[in-house]
Tab-separated table of C-alpha atoms in Angstrom:
chain	number	residue	atom	x	y	z
A	1	MET	CA	-30.998	8.297	-21.514
A	2	ASN	CA	-32.698	4.919	-21.942
A	3	LYS	CA	-33.142	3.034	-18.726
A	4	ILE	CA	-32.275	-0.664	-18.496
A	5	PRO	CA	-34.129	-3.392	-16.592
A	6	VAL	CA	-32.457	-5.151	-13.686
A	7	ILE	CA	-33.698	-7.429	-10.903
A	8	ILE	CA	-32.315	-6.718	-7.418
A	9	ASP	CA	-33.314	-9.021	-4.566
A	10	ASP	CA	-36.246	-10.394	-6.618
A	11	LYS	CA	-37.699	-6.982	-7.428
A	12	SER	CA	-37.637	-5.443	-10.910
A	13	PHE	CA	-36.253	-1.894	-11.468
A	14	GLU	CA	-35.531	0.368	-14.396
A	15	VAL	CA	-32.145	1.937	-13.806
A	16	ASP	CA	-29.622	4.208	-15.524
A	17	PRO	CA	-26.906	2.402	-17.453
A	18	HIS	CA	-23.276	3.441	-16.860
A	19	LYS	CA	-23.881	3.388	-13.120
A	20	THR	CA	-22.326	0.938	-10.713
A	21	ILE	CA	-24.409	-1.581	-8.815
A	22	LEU	CA	-23.599	0.330	-5.625
A	23	GLU	CA	-24.787	3.684	-7.035
A	24	VAL	CA	-28.030	2.064	-8.246
A	25	CYS	CA	-28.635	0.306	-4.923
A	26	ARG	CA	-27.951	3.490	-2.881
A	27	GLU	CA	-30.487	5.396	-5.043
A	28	LEU	CA	-33.088	2.650	-4.435
A	29	ASP	CA	-32.370	2.527	-0.671
A	30	ILE	CA	-31.069	-0.995	-0.851
A	31	GLU	CA	-28.422	-1.294	1.815
A	32	ILE	CA	-24.967	-2.356	0.773
A	33	LEU	CA	-22.163	-2.211	3.369
A	34	THR	CA	-19.001	-0.352	2.373
A	35	MET	CA	-15.785	0.836	3.912
A	36	CYS	CA	-13.335	1.896	1.204
A	37	HIS	CA	-16.095	3.655	-0.825
A	38	LEU	CA	-16.479	7.391	-0.267
A	39	LYS	CA	-18.746	9.351	-2.591
A	40	GLY	CA	-16.640	11.745	-4.680
A	41	LEU	CA	-13.571	9.452	-4.783
A	42	THR	CA	-12.575	6.820	-7.291
A	43	ASP	CA	-13.819	3.357	-6.231
A	44	ILE	CA	-11.097	0.662	-5.902
A	45	GLY	CA	-13.018	-2.342	-4.650
A	46	ALA	CA	-10.548	-2.965	-1.871
A	47	CYS	CA	-12.583	-3.642	1.273
A	48	ARG	CA	-14.728	-6.454	-0.194
A	49	LEU	CA	-17.729	-5.510	1.937
A	50	CYS	CA	-19.906	-4.533	-0.976
A	51	LEU	CA	-19.785	-7.985	-2.580
A	52	VAL	CA	-22.998	-9.030	-4.365
A	53	GLU	CA	-24.086	-12.107	-6.227
A	54	VAL	CA	-24.808	-11.729	-9.929
A	55	GLU	CA	-26.716	-14.568	-11.626
A	56	GLY	CA	-24.523	-16.477	-14.117
A	57	ILE	CA	-21.258	-15.482	-12.436
A	58	ASN	CA	-19.834	-17.816	-9.831
A	59	LYS	CA	-17.615	-15.399	-7.995
A	60	LEU	CA	-18.882	-12.544	-5.885
A	61	LEU	CA	-18.525	-9.101	-7.480
A	62	SER	CA	-17.757	-5.821	-5.735
A	63	ALA	CA	-20.786	-3.574	-6.244
A	64	CYS	CA	-18.712	-0.379	-6.229
A	65	THR	CA	-16.628	-1.371	-9.254
A	66	THR	CA	-19.187	-3.361	-11.255
A	67	LYS	CA	-21.449	-1.514	-13.698
A	68	VAL	CA	-25.058	-2.554	-14.093
A	69	ALA	CA	-26.021	-4.318	-17.317
A	70	ALA	CA	-29.395	-4.981	-18.902
A	71	ASN	CA	-31.329	-7.893	-17.349
A	72	MET	CA	-28.725	-8.344	-14.585
A	73	VAL	CA	-30.047	-10.395	-11.669
A	74	ILE	CA	-28.409	-9.153	-8.504
A	75	LYS	CA	-28.694	-10.474	-4.980
A	76	THR	CA	-27.424	-8.373	-2.083
A	77	GLN	CA	-28.691	-10.221	1.051
A	78	THR	CA	-27.853	-13.898	0.685
A	79	GLU	CA	-26.358	-16.095	3.392
A	80	ARG	CA	-23.155	-16.380	1.341
A	81	ILE	CA	-22.726	-12.623	1.218
A	82	LYS	CA	-23.489	-12.244	4.940
A	83	LYS	CA	-20.914	-14.867	5.721
A	84	TYR	CA	-18.214	-12.943	3.855
A	85	GLN	CA	-19.250	-9.582	5.320
A	86	ARG	CA	-18.841	-11.102	8.732
A	87	ILE	CA	-15.427	-12.607	7.935
A	88	THR	CA	-14.215	-9.320	6.438
A	89	THR	CA	-15.331	-7.365	9.512
A	90	GLU	CA	-13.604	-9.822	11.883
A	91	LEU	CA	-10.391	-9.513	9.868
A	92	PHE	CA	-10.540	-5.723	10.138
A	93	PHE	CA	-10.589	-5.994	13.875
A	94	ALA	CA	-7.961	-8.764	14.121
A	95	ASP	CA	-5.503	-6.944	11.839
A	96	ARG	CA	-4.666	-3.877	13.970
A	97	ASN	CA	-5.258	-2.702	17.548
A	98	HIS	CA	-8.863	-1.433	17.640
A	99	VAL	CA	-9.878	-0.473	21.177
A	100	CYS	CA	-13.158	1.459	20.958
A	101	ALA	CA	-13.209	2.413	24.674
A	102	VAL	CA	-10.174	4.659	24.372
A	103	CYS	CA	-10.734	5.903	20.838
A	104	VAL	CA	-11.584	9.455	19.718
A	105	SER	CA	-14.077	7.946	17.286
A	106	ASN	CA	-15.986	5.965	19.837
A	107	GLY	CA	-19.713	6.179	18.982
A	108	LYS	CA	-19.134	7.851	15.588
A	109	CYS	CA	-16.868	5.256	13.970
A	110	GLU	CA	-17.703	3.612	10.670
A	111	LEU	CA	-15.811	0.498	11.676
A	112	GLN	CA	-17.652	0.296	15.010
A	113	ASN	CA	-21.016	0.770	13.194
A	114	LEU	CA	-20.035	-1.997	10.797
A	115	GLY	CA	-19.435	-4.241	13.773
A	116	TYR	CA	-22.955	-3.529	15.044
A	117	LYS	CA	-24.377	-4.011	11.594
A	118	VAL	CA	-22.990	-7.530	11.128
A	119	GLU	CA	-23.742	-8.300	14.794
A	120	LEU	CA	-20.132	-8.907	15.687
A	121	ASP	CA	-20.028	-10.538	19.121
A	122	ARG	CA	-16.666	-12.220	18.928
A	123	ILE	CA	-13.648	-12.502	16.598
A	124	ARG	CA	-12.697	-15.983	15.500
A	125	TYR	CA	-9.251	-15.050	14.241
A	126	PRO	CA	-6.212	-14.478	16.458
A	127	HIS	CA	-5.443	-10.783	16.898
A	128	LEU	CA	-2.118	-9.881	15.287
A	129	PHE	CA	-1.392	-7.061	17.731
A	130	PRO	CA	1.145	-5.437	15.406
A	131	GLN	CA	3.502	-2.776	16.739
A	132	CYS	CA	2.194	0.348	15.067
A	133	GLU	CA	3.423	3.901	15.269
A	134	VAL	CA	1.407	6.916	16.352
A	135	ASP	CA	2.665	9.882	14.325
A	136	THR	CA	2.116	13.121	16.356
A	137	SER	CA	4.636	15.179	14.417
A	138	HIS	CA	1.996	17.301	12.623
A	139	PRO	CA	1.147	20.460	14.546
A	140	TRP	CA	-2.632	19.921	14.242
A	141	TYR	CA	-3.318	16.300	13.404
A	142	VAL	CA	-2.397	12.806	14.605
A	143	MET	CA	-2.045	9.640	12.503
A	144	ASP	CA	-2.506	6.515	14.589
A	145	HIS	CA	-1.652	3.461	12.483
A	146	ASN	CA	-3.168	1.172	15.189
A	147	ARG	CA	-6.666	2.289	14.054
A	148	CYS	CA	-6.010	2.327	10.275
A	149	ILE	CA	-7.909	-0.235	8.178
A	150	MET	CA	-6.037	0.591	4.899
A	151	CYS	CA	-9.183	1.750	3.085
A	152	THR	CA	-6.922	4.378	1.411
A	153	ARG	CA	-9.665	7.005	1.448
A	154	CYS	CA	-7.058	9.490	2.839
A	155	VAL	CA	-4.686	8.607	-0.031
A	156	ARG	CA	-7.361	9.178	-2.624
A	157	VAL	CA	-8.824	12.376	-1.186
A	158	CYS	CA	-5.300	13.855	-0.883
A	159	ASN	CA	-4.467	12.982	-4.472
A	160	GLU	CA	-7.791	13.448	-6.259
A	161	VAL	CA	-9.388	16.346	-4.394
A	162	GLU	CA	-6.555	18.260	-2.731
A	163	GLY	CA	-3.990	17.397	-5.400
A	164	ALA	CA	-1.167	17.210	-2.919
A	165	HIS	CA	-0.568	13.410	-2.850
A	166	ASN	CA	1.086	13.515	0.520
A	167	TRP	CA	-0.219	10.056	1.378
A	168	ASP	CA	0.513	6.723	-0.254
A	169	VAL	CA	0.865	3.070	0.803
A	170	MET	CA	4.215	1.306	1.439
A	171	ASN	CA	5.088	-2.387	1.606
A	172	ARG	CA	2.608	-5.182	1.042
A	173	GLY	CA	0.727	-7.831	2.989
A	174	HIS	CA	0.542	-7.319	6.747
A	175	GLN	CA	3.393	-4.802	6.521
A	176	VAL	CA	1.330	-2.267	4.577
A	177	ARG	CA	1.307	1.208	6.098
A	178	ILE	CA	0.043	4.632	5.066
A	179	ILE	CA	3.023	6.892	4.525
A	180	SER	CA	3.612	10.552	3.905
A	181	ASP	CA	6.417	11.372	1.397
A	182	PHE	CA	9.361	8.999	1.854
A	183	ASN	CA	7.908	7.488	5.037
A	184	THR	CA	8.686	10.904	6.522
A	185	PRO	CA	7.046	12.070	9.767
A	186	TRP	CA	3.795	13.816	8.757
A	187	GLY	CA	4.935	17.096	10.314
A	188	GLU	CA	8.042	17.123	8.100
A	189	SER	CA	6.191	16.358	4.871
A	190	SER	CA	7.069	18.582	1.899
A	191	THR	CA	3.750	17.884	0.107
A	192	CYS	CA	1.080	18.097	2.895
A	193	THR	CA	-0.944	21.334	2.728
A	194	SER	CA	-2.548	20.702	6.164
A	195	CYS	CA	-6.012	20.938	4.523
A	196	GLY	CA	-7.501	18.264	6.792
A	197	LYS	CA	-9.560	16.486	4.100
A	198	CYS	CA	-7.897	13.143	5.007
A	199	LEU	CA	-9.205	13.578	8.519
A	200	HIS	CA	-12.789	13.834	7.305
A	201	ALA	CA	-12.360	11.033	4.776
A	202	CYS	CA	-10.963	8.599	7.414
A	203	PRO	CA	-13.715	6.185	8.576
A	204	THR	CA	-12.109	5.355	11.885
A	205	GLY	CA	-10.083	7.181	14.555
A	206	ALA	CA	-6.808	6.752	12.665
A	207	ILE	CA	-6.584	10.425	11.637
A	208	TRP	CA	-7.839	12.992	14.164
A	209	PRO	CA	-7.208	16.574	15.197
A	210	LYS	CA	-5.166	17.251	18.328
A	211	ALA	CA	-7.082	18.776	21.251
A	212	ILE	CA	-9.925	16.228	20.908
A	213	VAL	CA	-10.764	13.889	23.750
A	214	GLN	CA	-12.143	10.360	23.686
A	215	GLY	CA	-15.473	10.011	21.867
A	216	GLN	CA	-15.580	13.733	20.944
A	217	LEU	CA	-14.515	13.496	17.293
A	218	GLU	CA	-16.891	14.938	14.745
A	219	LYS	CA	-16.084	13.957	11.181
A	220	ASN	CA	-17.846	15.029	7.955
A	221	PRO	CA	-16.971	12.543	5.227
A	222	GLY	CA	-19.824	14.007	3.116
A	223	MET	CA	-17.785	17.169	2.611
A	224	VAL	CA	-15.622	15.360	0.117
A	225	ASN	CA	-18.499	14.880	-2.312
A	226	GLU	CA	-19.861	18.341	-1.630
A	227	LEU	CA	-16.505	19.777	-2.738
A	228	VAL	CA	-16.388	17.586	-5.820
A	229	GLU	CA	-19.961	18.552	-6.829
A	230	ARG	CA	-19.389	22.244	-6.232
A	231	ARG	CA	-16.342	22.197	-8.467
A	232	LYS	CA	-18.536	20.826	-11.299
A	233	MET	CA	-21.011	23.737	-10.932
A	234	LYS	CA	-20.755	26.517	-13.489
A	235	LEU	CA	-20.754	29.991	-12.000
B	1	MET	CA	1.027	26.447	-0.213
B	2	THR	CA	0.512	24.309	-3.231
B	3	ALA	CA	2.047	20.964	-4.137
B	4	HIS	CA	4.186	22.649	-6.851
B	5	THR	CA	5.988	25.162	-4.690
B	6	THR	CA	6.503	22.810	-1.752
B	7	HIS	CA	8.684	20.463	-3.843
B	8	HIS	CA	11.543	22.896	-3.405
B	9	HIS	CA	11.573	22.292	0.295
B	10	VAL	CA	12.952	18.753	-0.174
B	11	HIS	CA	16.504	18.783	1.091
B	12	THR	CA	18.769	17.150	-1.449
B	13	HIS	CA	22.058	15.760	-0.369
B	14	GLU	CA	23.658	16.861	-3.593
B	15	LEU	CA	24.247	13.965	-6.000
B	16	SER	CA	27.630	14.477	-7.647
B	17	LYS	CA	27.134	15.394	-11.316
B	18	THR	CA	30.440	13.737	-12.165
B	19	ASP	CA	29.502	10.390	-10.527
B	20	PRO	CA	29.249	7.932	-13.430
B	21	ARG	CA	26.217	6.261	-11.752
B	22	VAL	CA	24.413	9.605	-11.649
B	23	LYS	CA	25.309	10.278	-15.279
B	24	LEU	CA	23.853	6.832	-16.210
B	25	LEU	CA	20.642	7.587	-14.251
B	26	ALA	CA	20.333	11.099	-15.813
B	27	ALA	CA	20.777	9.631	-19.281
B	28	LYS	CA	18.059	7.021	-18.658
B	29	ILE	CA	15.647	9.687	-17.377
B	30	LYS	CA	16.365	11.807	-20.470
B	31	LYS	CA	15.842	8.786	-22.767
B	32	GLU	CA	12.436	8.188	-21.107
B	33	ASN	CA	11.536	11.907	-21.650
B	34	HIS	CA	11.005	12.429	-17.903
B	35	LYS	CA	7.784	10.458	-18.270
B	36	PRO	CA	6.249	9.523	-14.902
B	37	ASP	CA	5.050	6.187	-16.354
B	38	ALA	CA	8.672	5.142	-16.802
B	39	LEU	CA	9.206	5.155	-13.002
B	40	ILE	CA	9.806	1.377	-12.704
B	41	GLU	CA	12.317	1.271	-15.573
B	42	ILE	CA	14.153	4.228	-14.134
B	43	LEU	CA	14.209	2.666	-10.662
B	44	HIS	CA	15.624	-0.502	-12.229
B	45	THR	CA	18.494	1.531	-13.746
B	46	ALA	CA	19.171	3.237	-10.379
B	47	GLN	CA	19.042	-0.049	-8.469
B	48	ASN	CA	21.517	-1.670	-10.860
B	49	ALA	CA	23.868	1.325	-10.870
B	50	PHE	CA	23.920	1.931	-7.082
B	51	GLY	CA	23.188	-1.586	-5.837
B	52	TYR	CA	20.364	-0.123	-3.799
B	53	LEU	CA	18.228	3.050	-3.755
B	54	PRO	CA	19.666	5.803	-1.450
B	55	LYS	CA	17.216	8.479	-0.359
B	56	GLU	CA	19.019	11.158	-2.400
B	57	VAL	CA	18.455	9.102	-5.545
B	58	LEU	CA	14.744	8.712	-4.728
B	59	ILE	CA	14.421	12.496	-4.188
B	60	TYR	CA	16.231	13.100	-7.502
B	61	ILE	CA	13.975	10.681	-9.402
B	62	ALA	CA	10.785	12.132	-7.820
B	63	GLN	CA	11.830	15.677	-8.806
B	64	GLU	CA	12.898	14.752	-12.314
B	65	LEU	CA	9.650	12.800	-13.041
B	66	LYS	CA	7.487	15.323	-11.139
B	67	LEU	CA	6.073	12.450	-9.104
B	68	PRO	CA	4.928	12.763	-5.488
B	69	PRO	CA	7.594	11.379	-3.105
B	70	SER	CA	5.076	8.983	-1.530
B	71	ARG	CA	4.281	7.464	-4.962
B	72	VAL	CA	7.970	6.739	-5.587
B	73	PHE	CA	8.432	5.250	-2.094
B	74	SER	CA	5.263	3.161	-2.488
B	75	THR	CA	6.587	1.645	-5.742
B	76	VAL	CA	10.015	1.011	-4.253
B	77	THR	CA	8.679	-0.804	-1.213
B	78	PHE	CA	6.126	-2.829	-3.226
B	79	TYR	CA	8.655	-4.704	-5.393
B	80	HIS	CA	11.205	-7.012	-3.753
B	81	PHE	CA	13.695	-6.204	-6.549
B	82	PHE	CA	14.245	-2.747	-5.133
B	83	SER	CA	16.184	-2.267	-1.945
B	84	LEU	CA	16.523	0.761	0.332
B	85	LYS	CA	19.602	-0.640	2.038
B	86	SER	CA	22.852	-1.748	0.470
B	87	LYS	CA	22.808	-5.477	-0.269
B	88	GLY	CA	26.636	-5.576	-0.240
B	89	GLU	CA	29.206	-5.213	-3.053
B	90	HIS	CA	29.009	-8.974	-3.551
B	91	THR	CA	25.923	-11.039	-2.924
B	92	CYS	CA	25.356	-14.672	-2.137
B	93	LEU	CA	21.796	-15.906	-2.613
B	94	VAL	CA	21.110	-19.321	-1.140
B	95	CYS	CA	18.108	-21.141	-2.520
B	96	THR	CA	15.993	-22.631	0.247
B	97	GLY	CA	13.323	-24.189	-2.006
B	98	THR	CA	12.232	-27.730	-1.213
B	99	ALA	CA	14.846	-29.541	-3.339
B	100	CYS	CA	17.716	-27.346	-2.117
B	101	TYR	CA	16.473	-27.589	1.454
B	102	VAL	CA	16.529	-31.388	1.288
B	103	LYS	CA	19.989	-31.289	-0.300
B	104	GLY	CA	21.447	-29.210	2.536
B	105	ALA	CA	20.748	-25.458	2.016
B	106	GLN	CA	20.687	-25.056	5.786
B	107	ALA	CA	24.235	-26.468	6.109
B	108	LEU	CA	25.327	-23.842	3.590
B	109	LEU	CA	23.749	-21.045	5.569
B	110	ASN	CA	25.287	-22.401	8.799
B	111	LYS	CA	28.709	-22.429	7.205
B	112	ILE	CA	28.246	-18.842	5.963
B	113	GLU	CA	27.164	-17.780	9.425
B	114	SER	CA	30.152	-19.375	11.145
B	115	GLN	CA	32.625	-18.110	8.505
B	116	PHE	CA	31.363	-14.529	7.994
B	117	SER	CA	28.982	-13.998	10.971
B	118	LEU	CA	26.146	-13.297	8.486
B	119	LYS	CA	22.521	-14.331	8.699
B	120	PRO	CA	20.241	-14.087	5.627
B	121	GLY	CA	19.381	-10.430	4.940
B	122	GLN	CA	22.561	-9.128	6.572
B	123	VAL	CA	25.607	-7.396	5.140
B	124	THR	CA	29.177	-7.401	6.516
B	125	PRO	CA	30.157	-4.128	8.295
B	126	ASP	CA	32.632	-3.333	5.446
B	127	ASN	CA	29.728	-3.797	2.948
B	128	LYS	CA	31.784	-6.403	1.006
B	129	LEU	CA	29.334	-9.300	1.261
B	130	GLY	CA	25.591	-9.639	1.642
B	131	VAL	CA	23.648	-12.898	2.126
B	132	ALA	CA	20.079	-13.553	1.150
B	133	VAL	CA	17.723	-16.488	0.726
B	134	ALA	CA	15.204	-17.243	-2.086
B	135	ARG	CA	12.300	-19.662	-1.852
B	136	CYS	CA	13.045	-21.343	-5.153
B	137	ILE	CA	15.185	-20.118	-8.049
B	138	GLY	CA	13.905	-22.818	-10.352
B	139	ALA	CA	17.163	-24.717	-10.567
B	140	CYS	CA	16.006	-27.746	-8.534
B	141	GLY	CA	18.119	-30.160	-10.659
B	142	LEU	CA	21.200	-28.287	-9.415
B	143	ALA	CA	20.249	-28.552	-5.693
B	144	PRO	CA	21.635	-27.202	-3.550
B	145	ALA	CA	21.973	-24.063	-5.645
B	146	VAL	CA	23.364	-20.655	-4.843
B	147	VAL	CA	23.708	-17.459	-6.883
B	148	ILE	CA	26.952	-15.567	-6.365
B	149	ASP	CA	26.947	-12.109	-8.029
B	150	ASN	CA	24.276	-13.214	-10.561
B	151	GLU	CA	26.154	-16.436	-11.377
B	152	VAL	CA	24.354	-19.692	-10.594
B	153	GLN	CA	26.394	-22.456	-8.967
B	154	GLY	CA	24.867	-25.938	-8.558
B	155	LYS	CA	25.478	-28.931	-6.336
B	156	VAL	CA	27.725	-26.849	-4.042
B	157	THR	CA	29.315	-28.114	-0.850
B	158	ALA	CA	29.845	-25.785	2.079
B	159	ASP	CA	33.594	-25.664	1.387
B	160	ASP	CA	33.097	-24.918	-2.387
B	161	LEU	CA	30.780	-22.092	-1.397
B	162	ILE	CA	33.243	-20.428	1.043
B	163	ASN	CA	35.994	-20.737	-1.606
B	164	SER	CA	33.900	-19.050	-4.330
B	165	ILE	CA	32.785	-16.300	-1.987
B	166	ASN	CA	36.389	-15.631	-0.864
B	167	GLY	CA	37.429	-15.608	-4.540
B	168	LYS	CA	34.773	-12.965	-5.376
B	169	ILE	CA	35.611	-10.757	-2.404
B	170	ALA	CA	39.348	-10.897	-3.278
B	171	THR	CA	38.695	-9.723	-6.907
B	172	ILE	CA	36.748	-6.623	-5.742
């Protein structure tokens, strides 16, 4: 396949066409922050953390849903981008009730790591402190909506990889919630196969197995892509 | 367990096959060839037939279209047109857009509250009347405007409004 020339952060590269800016940057070890992206799942450009500047286009574009084009001039580290990454991160924390000290994910959390990455030292927006449910109805797993950031990685892994489509999103705006079936308690779901892939896909401590204590959670989000790749292999 | 077999576990409060509303819904689903992409049109038919979307109807639609329950529920809760609770046999929608607000929409709502003990979004215990507000129905020249059972009435006074509502409730 013919490679195409692009310029990323003032350096020239020859890259594969048909790939997204995010894929290209990851291969070149250029850091782009993401939250809703998980390799192996369809990208939806929801979290707005992977925004990049492309010369000739005024608005910022999400790297995960924008394909590279010949002679594209991409910037990933400008002040404008850093400003938005910071705002987005602060809004994640202000939207629900994220308390790292009492969380199963403490120390291994993608949201917490993002906070460190953008050097979050305070949150300029008022916390909404919504009343969120903790669904403990499933025999093995817990869904804590207080820690959910609505990345919908659980929804996509359940639909695209497991094929069960137990999860989806209800309502809109600040009222959005992840639901199973007809907003049924998870343990009473008719579609859940209890496979546990949503748990590994979840970037925070929103979905976790019972019998885990604070800070002890080990997740393996990479298993999603491993599964997807193995299914493509010919025996 | 696979997604296919587990669908049978859904408990259906049997929808009556002789109910004309169910017949209408079944005909619509047949007309759309049970296509999952026709979900919104089919929900429209159900909403209009039942006045709201009871859980049994959602289960029925999900099974007929072979759609995951959560996908159906997601669609229903995304659009304001669909309602999971009964809006009442008769509905009174009071416009609270800027023009109507200036022309006394609040006085209309106060009168409704004192007369029927109803706040916006509520339904009378006998399910006869439901009251809702809209931000602007685009009839600013008719301010204050209300919509009673899909019929727009303009420049209404509080007394006019109570009379029309009573008239509607009396006719069933």
